[in-house]
Each structure stands twice: as C-alpha cells, then as structure tokens.
JSON list of C-alpha atoms and ligand atoms in Angstrom, two decimals:
[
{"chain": "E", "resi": 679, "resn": "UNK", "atom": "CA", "xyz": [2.94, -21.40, -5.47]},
{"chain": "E", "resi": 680, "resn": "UNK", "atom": "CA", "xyz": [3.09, -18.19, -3.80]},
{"chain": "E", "resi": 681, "resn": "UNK", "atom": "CA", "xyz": [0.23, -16.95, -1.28]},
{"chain": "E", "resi": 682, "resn": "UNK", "atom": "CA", "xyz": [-2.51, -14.46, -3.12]},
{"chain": "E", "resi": 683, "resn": "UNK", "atom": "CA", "xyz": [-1.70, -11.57, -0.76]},
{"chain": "E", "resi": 684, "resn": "UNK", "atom": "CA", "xyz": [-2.13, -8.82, -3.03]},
{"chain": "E", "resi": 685, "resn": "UNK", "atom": "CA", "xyz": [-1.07, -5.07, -1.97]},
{"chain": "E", "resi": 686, "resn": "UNK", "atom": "CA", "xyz": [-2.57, -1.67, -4.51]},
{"chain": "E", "resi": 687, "resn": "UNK", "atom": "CA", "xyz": [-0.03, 0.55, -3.51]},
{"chain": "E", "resi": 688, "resn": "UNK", "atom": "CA", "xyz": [0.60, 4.65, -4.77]},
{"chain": "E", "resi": 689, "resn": "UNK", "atom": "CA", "xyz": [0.89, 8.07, -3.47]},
{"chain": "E", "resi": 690, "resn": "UNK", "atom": "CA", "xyz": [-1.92, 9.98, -2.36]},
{"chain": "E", "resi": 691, "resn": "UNK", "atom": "CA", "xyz": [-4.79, 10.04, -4.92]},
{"chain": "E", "resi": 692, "resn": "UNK", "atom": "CA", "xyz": [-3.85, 7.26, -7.07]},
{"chain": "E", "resi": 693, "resn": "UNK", "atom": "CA", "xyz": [-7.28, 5.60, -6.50]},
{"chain": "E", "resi": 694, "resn": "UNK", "atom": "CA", "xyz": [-6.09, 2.49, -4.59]},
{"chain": "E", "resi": 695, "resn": "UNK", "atom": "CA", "xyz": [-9.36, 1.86, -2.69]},
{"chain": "E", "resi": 696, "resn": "UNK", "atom": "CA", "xyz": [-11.61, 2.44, -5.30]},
{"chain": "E", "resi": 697, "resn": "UNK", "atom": "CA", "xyz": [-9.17, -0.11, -7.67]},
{"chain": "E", "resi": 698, "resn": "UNK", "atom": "CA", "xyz": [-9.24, -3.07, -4.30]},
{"chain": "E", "resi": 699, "resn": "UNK", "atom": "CA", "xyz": [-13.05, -2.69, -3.78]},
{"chain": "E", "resi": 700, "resn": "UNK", "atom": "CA", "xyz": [-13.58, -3.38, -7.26]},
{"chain": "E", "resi": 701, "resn": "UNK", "atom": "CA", "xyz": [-11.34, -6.22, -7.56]},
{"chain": "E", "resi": 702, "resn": "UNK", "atom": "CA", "xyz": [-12.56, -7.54, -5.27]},
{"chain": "E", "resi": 703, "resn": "UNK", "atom": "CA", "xyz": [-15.67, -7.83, -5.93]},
{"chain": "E", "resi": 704, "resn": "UNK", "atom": "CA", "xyz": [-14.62, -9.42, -9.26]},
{"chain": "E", "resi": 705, "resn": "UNK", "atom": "CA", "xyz": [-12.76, -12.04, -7.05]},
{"chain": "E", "resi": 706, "resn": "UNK", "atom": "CA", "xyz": [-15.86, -12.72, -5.78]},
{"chain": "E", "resi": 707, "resn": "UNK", "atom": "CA", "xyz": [-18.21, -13.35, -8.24]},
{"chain": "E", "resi": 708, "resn": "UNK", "atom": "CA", "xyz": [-15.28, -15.67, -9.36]},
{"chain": "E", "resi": 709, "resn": "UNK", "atom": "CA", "xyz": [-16.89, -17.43, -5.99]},
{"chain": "E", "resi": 710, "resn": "UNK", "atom": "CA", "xyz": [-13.27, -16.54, -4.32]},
{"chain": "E", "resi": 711, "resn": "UNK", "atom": "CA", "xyz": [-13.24, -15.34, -0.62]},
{"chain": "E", "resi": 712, "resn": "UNK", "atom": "CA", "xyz": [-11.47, -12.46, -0.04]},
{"chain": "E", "resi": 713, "resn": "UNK", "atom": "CA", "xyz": [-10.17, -10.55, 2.80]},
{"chain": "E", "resi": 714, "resn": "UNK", "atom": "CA", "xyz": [-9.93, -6.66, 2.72]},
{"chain": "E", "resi": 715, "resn": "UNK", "atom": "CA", "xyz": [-7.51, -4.86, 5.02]},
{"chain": "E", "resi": 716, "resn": "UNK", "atom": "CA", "xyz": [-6.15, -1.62, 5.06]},
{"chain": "E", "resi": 717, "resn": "UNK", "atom": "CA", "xyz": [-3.02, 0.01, 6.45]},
{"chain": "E", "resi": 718, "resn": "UNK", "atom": "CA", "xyz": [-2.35, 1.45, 8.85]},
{"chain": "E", "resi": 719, "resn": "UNK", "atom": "CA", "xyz": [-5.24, -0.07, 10.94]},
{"chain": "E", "resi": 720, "resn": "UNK", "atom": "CA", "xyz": [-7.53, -3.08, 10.17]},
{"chain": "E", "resi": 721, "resn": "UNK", "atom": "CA", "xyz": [-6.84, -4.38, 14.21]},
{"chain": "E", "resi": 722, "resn": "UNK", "atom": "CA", "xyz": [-7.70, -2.50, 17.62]},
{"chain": "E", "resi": 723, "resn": "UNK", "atom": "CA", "xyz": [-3.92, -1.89, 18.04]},
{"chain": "E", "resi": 724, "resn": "UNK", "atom": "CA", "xyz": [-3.73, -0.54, 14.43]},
{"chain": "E", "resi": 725, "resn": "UNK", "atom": "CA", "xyz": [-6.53, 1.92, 14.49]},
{"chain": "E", "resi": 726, "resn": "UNK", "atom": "CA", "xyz": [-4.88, 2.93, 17.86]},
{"chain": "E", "resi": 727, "resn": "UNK", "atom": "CA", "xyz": [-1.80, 3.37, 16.24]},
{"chain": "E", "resi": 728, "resn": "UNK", "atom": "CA", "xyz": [-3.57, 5.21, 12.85]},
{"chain": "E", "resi": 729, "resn": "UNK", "atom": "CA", "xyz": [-4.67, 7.90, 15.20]},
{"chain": "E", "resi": 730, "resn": "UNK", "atom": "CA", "xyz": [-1.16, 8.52, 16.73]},
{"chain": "E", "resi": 731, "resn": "UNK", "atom": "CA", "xyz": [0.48, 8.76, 13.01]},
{"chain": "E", "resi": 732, "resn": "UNK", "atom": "CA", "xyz": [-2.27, 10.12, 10.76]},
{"chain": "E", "resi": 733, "resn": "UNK", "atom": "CA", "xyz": [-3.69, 13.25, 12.98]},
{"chain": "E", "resi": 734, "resn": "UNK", "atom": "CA", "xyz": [-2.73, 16.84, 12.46]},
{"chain": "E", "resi": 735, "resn": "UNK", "atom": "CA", "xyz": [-2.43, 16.58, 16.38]},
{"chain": "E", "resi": 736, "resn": "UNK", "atom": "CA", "xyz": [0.99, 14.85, 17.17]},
{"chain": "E", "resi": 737, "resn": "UNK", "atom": "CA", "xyz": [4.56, 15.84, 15.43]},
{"chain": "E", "resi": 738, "resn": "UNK", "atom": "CA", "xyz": [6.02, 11.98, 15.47]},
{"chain": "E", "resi": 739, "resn": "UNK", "atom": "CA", "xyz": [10.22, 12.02, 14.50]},
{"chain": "E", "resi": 740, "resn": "UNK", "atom": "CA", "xyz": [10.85, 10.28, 11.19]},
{"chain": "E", "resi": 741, "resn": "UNK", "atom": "CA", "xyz": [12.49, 6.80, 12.93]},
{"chain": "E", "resi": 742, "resn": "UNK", "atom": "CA", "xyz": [9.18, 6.74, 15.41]},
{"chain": "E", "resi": 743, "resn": "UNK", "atom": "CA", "xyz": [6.72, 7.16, 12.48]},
{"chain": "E", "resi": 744, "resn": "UNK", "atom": "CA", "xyz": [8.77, 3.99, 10.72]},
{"chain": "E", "resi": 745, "resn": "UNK", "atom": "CA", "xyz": [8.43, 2.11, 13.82]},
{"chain": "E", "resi": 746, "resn": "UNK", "atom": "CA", "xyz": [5.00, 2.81, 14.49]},
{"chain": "E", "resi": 747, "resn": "UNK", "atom": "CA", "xyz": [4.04, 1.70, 10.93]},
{"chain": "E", "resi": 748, "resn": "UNK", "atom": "CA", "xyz": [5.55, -1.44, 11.52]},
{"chain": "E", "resi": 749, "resn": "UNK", "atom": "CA", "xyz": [4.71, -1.66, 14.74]},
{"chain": "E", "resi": 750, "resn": "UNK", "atom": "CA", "xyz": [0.65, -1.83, 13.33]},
{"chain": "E", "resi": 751, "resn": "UNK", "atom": "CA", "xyz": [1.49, -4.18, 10.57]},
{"chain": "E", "resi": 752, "resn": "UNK", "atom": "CA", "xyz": [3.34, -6.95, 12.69]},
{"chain": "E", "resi": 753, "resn": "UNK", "atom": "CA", "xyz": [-0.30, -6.69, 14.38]},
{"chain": "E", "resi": 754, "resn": "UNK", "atom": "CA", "xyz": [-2.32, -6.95, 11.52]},
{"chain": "E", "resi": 755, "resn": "UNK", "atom": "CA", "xyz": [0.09, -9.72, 9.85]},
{"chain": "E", "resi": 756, "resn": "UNK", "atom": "CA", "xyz": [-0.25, -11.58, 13.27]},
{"chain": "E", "resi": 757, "resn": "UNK", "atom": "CA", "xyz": [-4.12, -11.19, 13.78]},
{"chain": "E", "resi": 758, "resn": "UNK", "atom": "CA", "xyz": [-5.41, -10.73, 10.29]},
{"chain": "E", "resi": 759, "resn": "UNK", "atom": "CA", "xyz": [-3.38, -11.53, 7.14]},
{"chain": "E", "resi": 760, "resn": "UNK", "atom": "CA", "xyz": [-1.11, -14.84, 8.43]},
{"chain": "E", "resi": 761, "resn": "UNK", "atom": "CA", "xyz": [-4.58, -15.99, 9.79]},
{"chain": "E", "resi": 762, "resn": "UNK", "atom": "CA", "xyz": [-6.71, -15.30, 6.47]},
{"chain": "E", "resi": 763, "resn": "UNK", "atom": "CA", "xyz": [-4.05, -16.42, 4.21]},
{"chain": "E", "resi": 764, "resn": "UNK", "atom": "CA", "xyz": [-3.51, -19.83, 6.20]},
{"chain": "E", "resi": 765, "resn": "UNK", "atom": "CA", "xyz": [-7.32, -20.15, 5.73]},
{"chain": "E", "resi": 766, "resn": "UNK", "atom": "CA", "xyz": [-7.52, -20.44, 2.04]},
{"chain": "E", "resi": 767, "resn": "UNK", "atom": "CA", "xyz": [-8.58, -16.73, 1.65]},
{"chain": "E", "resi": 768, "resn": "UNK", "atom": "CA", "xyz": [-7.40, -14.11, -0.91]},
{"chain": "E", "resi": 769, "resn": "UNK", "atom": "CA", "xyz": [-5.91, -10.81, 1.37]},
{"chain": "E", "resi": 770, "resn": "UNK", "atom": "CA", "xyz": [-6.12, -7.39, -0.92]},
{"chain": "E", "resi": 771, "resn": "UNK", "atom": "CA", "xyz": [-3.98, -4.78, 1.24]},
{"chain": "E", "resi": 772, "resn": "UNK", "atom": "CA", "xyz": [-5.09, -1.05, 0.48]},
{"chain": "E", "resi": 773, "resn": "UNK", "atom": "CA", "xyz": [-1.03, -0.21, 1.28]},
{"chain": "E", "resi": 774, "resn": "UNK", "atom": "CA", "xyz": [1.91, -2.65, 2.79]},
{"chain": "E", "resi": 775, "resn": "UNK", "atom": "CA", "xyz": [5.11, -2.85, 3.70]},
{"chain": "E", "resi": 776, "resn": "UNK", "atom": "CA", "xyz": [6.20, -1.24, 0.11]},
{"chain": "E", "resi": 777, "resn": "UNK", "atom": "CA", "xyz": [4.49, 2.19, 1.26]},
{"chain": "E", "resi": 778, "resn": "UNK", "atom": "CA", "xyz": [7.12, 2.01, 4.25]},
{"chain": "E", "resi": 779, "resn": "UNK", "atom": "CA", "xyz": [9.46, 1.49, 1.98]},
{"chain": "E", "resi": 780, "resn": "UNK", "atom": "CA", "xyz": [8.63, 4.31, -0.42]},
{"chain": "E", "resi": 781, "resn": "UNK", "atom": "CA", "xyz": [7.48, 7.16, 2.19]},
{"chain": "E", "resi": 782, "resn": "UNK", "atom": "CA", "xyz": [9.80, 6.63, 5.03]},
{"chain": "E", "resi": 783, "resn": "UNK", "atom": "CA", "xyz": [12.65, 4.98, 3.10]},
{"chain": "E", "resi": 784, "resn": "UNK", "atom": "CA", "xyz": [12.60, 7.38, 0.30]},
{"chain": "E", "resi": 785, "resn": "UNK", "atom": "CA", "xyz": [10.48, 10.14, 0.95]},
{"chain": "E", "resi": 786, "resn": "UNK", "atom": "CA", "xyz": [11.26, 10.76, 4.71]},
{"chain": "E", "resi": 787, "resn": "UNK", "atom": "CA", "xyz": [15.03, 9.42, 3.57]},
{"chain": "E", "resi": 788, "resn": "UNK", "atom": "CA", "xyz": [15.52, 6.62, 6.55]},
{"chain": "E", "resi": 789, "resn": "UNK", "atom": "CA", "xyz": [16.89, 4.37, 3.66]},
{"chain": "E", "resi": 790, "resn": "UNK", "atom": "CA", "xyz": [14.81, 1.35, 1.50]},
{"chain": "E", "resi": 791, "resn": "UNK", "atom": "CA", "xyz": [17.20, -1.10, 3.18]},
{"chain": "E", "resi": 792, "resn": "UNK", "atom": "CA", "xyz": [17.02, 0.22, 7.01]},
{"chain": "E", "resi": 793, "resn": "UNK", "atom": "CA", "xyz": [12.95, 0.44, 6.65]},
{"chain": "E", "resi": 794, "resn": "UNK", "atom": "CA", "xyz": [12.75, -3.05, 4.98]},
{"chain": "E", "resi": 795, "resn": "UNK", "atom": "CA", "xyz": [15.25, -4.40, 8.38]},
{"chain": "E", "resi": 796, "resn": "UNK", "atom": "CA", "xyz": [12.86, -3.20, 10.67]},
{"chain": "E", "resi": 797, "resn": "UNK", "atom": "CA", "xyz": [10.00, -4.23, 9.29]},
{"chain": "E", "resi": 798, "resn": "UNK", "atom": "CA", "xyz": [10.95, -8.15, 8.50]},
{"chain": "E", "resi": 799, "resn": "UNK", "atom": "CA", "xyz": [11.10, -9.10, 12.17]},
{"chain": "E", "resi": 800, "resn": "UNK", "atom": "CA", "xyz": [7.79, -8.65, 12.80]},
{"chain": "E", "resi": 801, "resn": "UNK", "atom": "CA", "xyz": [5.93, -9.68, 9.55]},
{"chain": "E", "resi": 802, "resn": "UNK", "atom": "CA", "xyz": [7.16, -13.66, 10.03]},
{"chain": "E", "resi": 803, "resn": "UNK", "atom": "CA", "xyz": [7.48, -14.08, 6.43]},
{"chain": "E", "resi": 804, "resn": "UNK", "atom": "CA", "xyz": [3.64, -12.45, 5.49]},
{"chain": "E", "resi": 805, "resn": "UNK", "atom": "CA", "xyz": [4.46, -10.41, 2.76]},
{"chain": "E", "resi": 806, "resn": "UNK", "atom": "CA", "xyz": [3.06, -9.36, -0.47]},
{"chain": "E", "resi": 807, "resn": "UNK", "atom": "CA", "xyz": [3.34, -11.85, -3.41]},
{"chain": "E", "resi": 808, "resn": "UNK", "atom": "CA", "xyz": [2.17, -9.24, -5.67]},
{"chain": "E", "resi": 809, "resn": "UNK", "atom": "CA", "xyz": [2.26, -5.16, -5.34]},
{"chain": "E", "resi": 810, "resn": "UNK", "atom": "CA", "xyz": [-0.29, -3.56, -7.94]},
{"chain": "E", "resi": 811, "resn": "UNK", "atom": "CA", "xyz": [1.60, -0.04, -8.24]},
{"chain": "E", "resi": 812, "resn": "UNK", "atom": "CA", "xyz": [-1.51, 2.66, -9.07]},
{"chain": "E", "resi": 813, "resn": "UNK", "atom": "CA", "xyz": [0.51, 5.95, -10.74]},
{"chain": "E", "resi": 814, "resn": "UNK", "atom": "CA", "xyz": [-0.53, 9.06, -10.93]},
{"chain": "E", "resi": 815, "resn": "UNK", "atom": "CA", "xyz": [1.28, 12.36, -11.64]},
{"chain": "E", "resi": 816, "resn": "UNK", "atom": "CA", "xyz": [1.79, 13.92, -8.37]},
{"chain": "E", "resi": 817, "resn": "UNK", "atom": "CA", "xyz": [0.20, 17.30, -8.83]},
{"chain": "E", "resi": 818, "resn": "UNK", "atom": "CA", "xyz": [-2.77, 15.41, -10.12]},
{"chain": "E", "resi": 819, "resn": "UNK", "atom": "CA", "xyz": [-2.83, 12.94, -7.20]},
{"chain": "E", "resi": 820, "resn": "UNK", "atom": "CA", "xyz": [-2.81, 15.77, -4.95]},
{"chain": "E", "resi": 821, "resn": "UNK", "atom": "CA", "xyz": [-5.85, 17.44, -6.48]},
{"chain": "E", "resi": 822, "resn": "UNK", "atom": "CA", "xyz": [-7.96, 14.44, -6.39]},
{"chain": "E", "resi": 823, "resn": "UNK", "atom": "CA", "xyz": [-7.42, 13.82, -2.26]},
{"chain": "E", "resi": 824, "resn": "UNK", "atom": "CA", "xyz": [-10.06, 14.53, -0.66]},
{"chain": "E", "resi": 825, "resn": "UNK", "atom": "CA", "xyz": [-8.89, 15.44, 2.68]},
{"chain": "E", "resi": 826, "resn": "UNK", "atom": "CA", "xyz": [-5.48, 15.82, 3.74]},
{"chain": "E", "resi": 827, "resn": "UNK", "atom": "CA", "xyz": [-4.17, 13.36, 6.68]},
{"chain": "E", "resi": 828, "resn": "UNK", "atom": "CA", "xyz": [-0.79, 14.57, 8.31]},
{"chain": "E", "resi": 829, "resn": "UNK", "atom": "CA", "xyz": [1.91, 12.91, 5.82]},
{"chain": "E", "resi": 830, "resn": "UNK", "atom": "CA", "xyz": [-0.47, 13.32, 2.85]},
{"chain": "E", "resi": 831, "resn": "UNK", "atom": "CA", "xyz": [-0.43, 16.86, 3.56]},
{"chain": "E", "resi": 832, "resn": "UNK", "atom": "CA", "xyz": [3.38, 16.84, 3.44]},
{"chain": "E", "resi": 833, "resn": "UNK", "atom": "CA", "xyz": [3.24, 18.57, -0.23]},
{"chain": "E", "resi": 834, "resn": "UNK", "atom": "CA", "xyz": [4.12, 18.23, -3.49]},
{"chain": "E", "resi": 835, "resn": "UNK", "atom": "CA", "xyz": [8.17, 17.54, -2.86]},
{"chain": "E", "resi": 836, "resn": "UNK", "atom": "CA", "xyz": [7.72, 14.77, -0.69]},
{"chain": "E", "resi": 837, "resn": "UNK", "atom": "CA", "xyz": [5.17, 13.50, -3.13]},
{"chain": "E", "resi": 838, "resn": "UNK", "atom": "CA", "xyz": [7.65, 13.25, -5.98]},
{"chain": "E", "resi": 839, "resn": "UNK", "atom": "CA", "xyz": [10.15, 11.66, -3.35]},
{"chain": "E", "resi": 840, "resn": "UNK", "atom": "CA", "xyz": [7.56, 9.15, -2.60]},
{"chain": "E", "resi": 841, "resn": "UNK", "atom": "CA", "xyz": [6.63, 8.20, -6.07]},
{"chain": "E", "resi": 842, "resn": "UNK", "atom": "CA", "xyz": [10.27, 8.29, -7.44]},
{"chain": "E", "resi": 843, "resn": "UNK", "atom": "CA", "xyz": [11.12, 5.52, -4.19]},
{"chain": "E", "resi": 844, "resn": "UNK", "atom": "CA", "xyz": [7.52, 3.38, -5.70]},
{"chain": "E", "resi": 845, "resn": "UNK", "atom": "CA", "xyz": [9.06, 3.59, -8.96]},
{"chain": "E", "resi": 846, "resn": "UNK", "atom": "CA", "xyz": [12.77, 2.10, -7.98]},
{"chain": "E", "resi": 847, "resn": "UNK", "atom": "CA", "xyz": [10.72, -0.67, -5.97]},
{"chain": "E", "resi": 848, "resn": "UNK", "atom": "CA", "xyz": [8.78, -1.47, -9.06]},
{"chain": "E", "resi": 849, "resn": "UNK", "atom": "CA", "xyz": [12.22, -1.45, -11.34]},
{"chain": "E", "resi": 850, "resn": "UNK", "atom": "CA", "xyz": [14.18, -3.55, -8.52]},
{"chain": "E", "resi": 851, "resn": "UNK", "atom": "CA", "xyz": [11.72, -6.14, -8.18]},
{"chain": "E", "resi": 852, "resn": "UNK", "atom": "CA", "xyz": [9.81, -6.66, -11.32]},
{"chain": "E", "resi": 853, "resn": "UNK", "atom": "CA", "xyz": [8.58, -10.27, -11.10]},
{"chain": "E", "resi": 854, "resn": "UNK", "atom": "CA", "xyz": [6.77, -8.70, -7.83]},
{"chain": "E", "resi": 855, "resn": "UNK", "atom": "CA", "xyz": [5.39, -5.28, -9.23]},
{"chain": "E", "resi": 856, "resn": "UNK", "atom": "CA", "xyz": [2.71, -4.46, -11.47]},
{"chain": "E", "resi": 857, "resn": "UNK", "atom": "CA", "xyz": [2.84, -1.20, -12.83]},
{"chain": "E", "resi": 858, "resn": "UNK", "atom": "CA", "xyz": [-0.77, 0.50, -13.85]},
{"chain": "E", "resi": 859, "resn": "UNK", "atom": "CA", "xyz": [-0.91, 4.11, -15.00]},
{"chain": "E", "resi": 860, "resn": "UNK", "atom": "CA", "xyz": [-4.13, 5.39, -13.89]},
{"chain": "E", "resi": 861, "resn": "UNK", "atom": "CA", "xyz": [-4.74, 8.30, -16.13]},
{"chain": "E", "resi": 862, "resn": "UNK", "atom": "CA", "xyz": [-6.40, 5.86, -18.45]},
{"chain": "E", "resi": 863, "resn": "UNK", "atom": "CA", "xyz": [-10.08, 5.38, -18.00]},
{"chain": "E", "resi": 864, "resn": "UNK", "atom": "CA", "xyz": [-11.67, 3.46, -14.29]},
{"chain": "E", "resi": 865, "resn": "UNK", "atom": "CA", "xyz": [-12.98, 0.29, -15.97]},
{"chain": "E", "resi": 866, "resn": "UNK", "atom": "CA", "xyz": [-9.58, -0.13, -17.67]},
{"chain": "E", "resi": 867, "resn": "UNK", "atom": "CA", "xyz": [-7.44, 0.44, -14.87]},
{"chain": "E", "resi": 868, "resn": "UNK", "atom": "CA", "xyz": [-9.73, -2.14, -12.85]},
{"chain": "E", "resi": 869, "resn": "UNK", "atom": "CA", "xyz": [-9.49, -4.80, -15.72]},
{"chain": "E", "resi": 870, "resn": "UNK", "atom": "CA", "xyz": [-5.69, -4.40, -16.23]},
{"chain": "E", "resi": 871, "resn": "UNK", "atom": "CA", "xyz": [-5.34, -4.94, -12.26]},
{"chain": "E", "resi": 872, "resn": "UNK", "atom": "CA", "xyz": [-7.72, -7.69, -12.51]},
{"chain": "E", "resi": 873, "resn": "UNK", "atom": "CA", "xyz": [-5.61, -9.81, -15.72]},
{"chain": "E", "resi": 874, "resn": "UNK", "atom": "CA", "xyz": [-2.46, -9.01, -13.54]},
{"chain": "E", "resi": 875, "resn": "UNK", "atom": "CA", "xyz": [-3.98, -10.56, -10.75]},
{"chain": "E", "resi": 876, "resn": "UNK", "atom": "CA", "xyz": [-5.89, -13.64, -12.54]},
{"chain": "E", "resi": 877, "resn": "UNK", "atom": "CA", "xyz": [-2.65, -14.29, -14.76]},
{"chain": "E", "resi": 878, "resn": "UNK", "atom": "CA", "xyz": [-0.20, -14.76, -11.37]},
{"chain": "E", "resi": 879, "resn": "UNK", "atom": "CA", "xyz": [-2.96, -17.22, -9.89]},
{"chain": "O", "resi": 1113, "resn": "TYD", "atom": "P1", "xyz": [-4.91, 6.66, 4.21]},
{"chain": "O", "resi": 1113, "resn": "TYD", "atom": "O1", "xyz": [-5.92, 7.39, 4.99]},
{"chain": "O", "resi": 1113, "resn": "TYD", "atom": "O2", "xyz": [-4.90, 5.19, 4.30]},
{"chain": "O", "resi": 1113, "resn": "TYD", "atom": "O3", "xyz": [-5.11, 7.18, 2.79]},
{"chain": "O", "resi": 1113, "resn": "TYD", "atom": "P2", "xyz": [-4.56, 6.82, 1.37]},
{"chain": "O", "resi": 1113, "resn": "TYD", "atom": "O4", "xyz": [-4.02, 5.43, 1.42]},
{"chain": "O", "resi": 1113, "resn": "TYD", "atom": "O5", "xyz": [-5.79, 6.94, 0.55]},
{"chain": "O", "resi": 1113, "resn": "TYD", "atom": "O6", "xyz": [-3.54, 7.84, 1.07]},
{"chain": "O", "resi": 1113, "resn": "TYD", "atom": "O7", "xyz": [-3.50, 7.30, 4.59]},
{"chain": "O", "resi": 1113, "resn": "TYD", "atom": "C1", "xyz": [-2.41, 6.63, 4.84]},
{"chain": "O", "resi": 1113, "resn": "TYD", "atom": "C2", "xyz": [-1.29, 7.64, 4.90]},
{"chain": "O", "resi": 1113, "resn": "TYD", "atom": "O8", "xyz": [-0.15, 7.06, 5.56]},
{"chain": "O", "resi": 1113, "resn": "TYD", "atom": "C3", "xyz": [-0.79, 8.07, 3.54]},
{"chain": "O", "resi": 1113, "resn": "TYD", "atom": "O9", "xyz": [-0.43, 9.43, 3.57]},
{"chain": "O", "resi": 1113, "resn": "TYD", "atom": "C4", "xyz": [0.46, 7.24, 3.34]},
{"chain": "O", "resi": 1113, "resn": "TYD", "atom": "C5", "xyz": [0.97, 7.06, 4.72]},
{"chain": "O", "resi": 1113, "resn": "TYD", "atom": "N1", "xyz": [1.72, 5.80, 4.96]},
{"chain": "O", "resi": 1113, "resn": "TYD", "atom": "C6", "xyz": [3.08, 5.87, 5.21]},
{"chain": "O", "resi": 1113, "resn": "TYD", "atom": "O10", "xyz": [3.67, 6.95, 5.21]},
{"chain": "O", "resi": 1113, "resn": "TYD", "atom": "N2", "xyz": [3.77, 4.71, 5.48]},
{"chain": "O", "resi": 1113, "resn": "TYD", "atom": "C7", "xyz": [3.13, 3.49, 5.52]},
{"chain": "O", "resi": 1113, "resn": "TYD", "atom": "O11", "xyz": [3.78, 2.46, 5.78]},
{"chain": "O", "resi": 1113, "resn": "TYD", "atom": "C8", "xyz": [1.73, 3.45, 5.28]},
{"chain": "O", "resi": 1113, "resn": "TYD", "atom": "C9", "xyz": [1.00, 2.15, 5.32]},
{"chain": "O", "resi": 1113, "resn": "TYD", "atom": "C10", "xyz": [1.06, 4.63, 4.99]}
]
C-alpha cells in the first residue's frame, strides 16, 4: 500500500493551511501521528532558502527559482518526510512537488515535464501518494490573501496560469488527485478532504 504522504495543494487563498491543520487534528483524535510540514521551508536549509525566493528583496530568474524550490524539498524529503514516513507517521504537506509543477511549469512556463526532471533526483522516490487540490476562483483567492509574498503577488494572469497547470495535473493523474471546490462551506470542505483521505487508507 502506498505511504500516507498527503499534499493540500492550490493557488494563493485557497485555504490550504487552514484545511491541513484541521485534518489533522482529525487524524489525531483517530490516535494517528502525524507530521506537519510546509513548503518551502520546514528544515534550516529550507527556511534559508524561503527567504531567498519568497522576499520582495531579490529578483531570482525563472530556472533559479525552480531549482531553488527543489533544491529545499530534496532537504526536507531527506531530513523530514523520508524520515517521518519510514517511522510509521502520517506527513500532511501544506504544498509539494505539484506546486512546482503548476507555478514554474505552467505558470512561469519552464514546462510540467522539465520541472518534474529536476525535481525527481533529489526527492529519492518521497512523493505524494495523494494531492488534495483546494480550488478557488482566482480573483476570489486573491482577495482572501492576506499578505502578498513575491510570486503570490505576481497577479491575477499568472494566477489563472497557475490554476489552469493544477487543473491538467488533477485531469492527468486522477487516481492521485482529489479535487475539492472550496466555495462550499469550511466544515464541508474539511470533511470531504477528510473521507478522501480516510477512504485511500
Ligand atoms: P506560502 O507563504 O507558503 O503561502 P501559501 O502557500 O499560503 O500561498 O507561499 C508559498 C509561495 O511560493 C506561493 O506563492 C506559491 C509559491 N510556490 C511556488 O511557486 N513553487 C513551489 O514549488 C512552492 C512550494 C511554492
């Protein structure tokens, strides 16, 4: 049976955090352990590398802002996720690999394929068993961020790109994806996350 590494992935205001944290405290009272990461970050070398990508202070090129991404998930995969997985824990990602895929594949248009290459090397095989795919119309999404990072304040073009590349991951690869439209009420958004979840393990 696959691993339960389980990414919430979506553009920018799709409530992914607030969706994990409450999943996972249902995991828990279901007397599961569960590990919480987020990306990028969640290791010394990550949050390191967060600051370089995220701040309004540094102009990275398209191909060094893939890179980098990777570059702080092969870290986290090494230190965190492989370990926690190996360990008998659950691993709920607040983003993965797929938001490579979507915003520098698609939205930053490096190409799904030439993002995924440069990614695999360093991941060793830890990679999402399930993606939970949070959508939101983009106008909407935007209005509900709180405050901007640097690519999140790219606007609402690259938003579109960005969801459109989420939506041709989820249609590629549907035994993988779960696809939960979050204009519906919280509690049902959480629940229909949480029966996706519960029916794969
Ligand atoms: P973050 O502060 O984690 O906020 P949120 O997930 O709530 O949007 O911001 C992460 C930003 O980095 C977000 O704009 C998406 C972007 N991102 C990528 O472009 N590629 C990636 O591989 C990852 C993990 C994130």
């Amino acid at each position: 049976m696959s691993l339960p590494y389980v990414a919430f992935e979506g553009i920018e205001g799709a409530g992914k955090s607030t969706v994990s944290d409450r999943v996972r405290s249902l995991l828990e009272s279901d007397g599961r352990s569960v590990a919480q990461v987020r990306e990028p970050g969640g290791t010394a070398v990550g949050e390191r590398i967060r600051s370089i990508l995220l701040g309004h202070d540094l102009a990275p090129e398209p191909w060094t802002e893939a890179l980098l991404f990777a570059a702080a998930r092969a870290q986290l995969a090494a230190e965190v996720v492989g370990p926690a997985l190996a360990g008998g824990s659950w691993v709920l990602s607040d983003r993965s690999v797929y938001s490579s895929l979507a915003y520098q594949g698609a939205g930053r248009r490096l190409g799904i394929a030439a993002v995924r290459a440069v990614n695999e090397p360093g991941l060793l095989g830890v990679w999402p068993s399930l993606v939970v795919l949070l959508t939101v119309d983009p106008e909407r999404g935007l209005a509900r961020q709180e405050i901007g990072d640097r690519i999140g304040d790219e606007g609402i073009d690259f938003q579109r790109t960005v969801a459109d590349g989420f939506e041709r991951l989820a249609a590629d690869d549907p035994d993988r994806f779960v696809v939960i439209d979050t204009h519906a009420p919280l509690d049902e958004v959480v629940e229909a996350a949480y029966r996706a979840i519960r029916s794969r393990w």
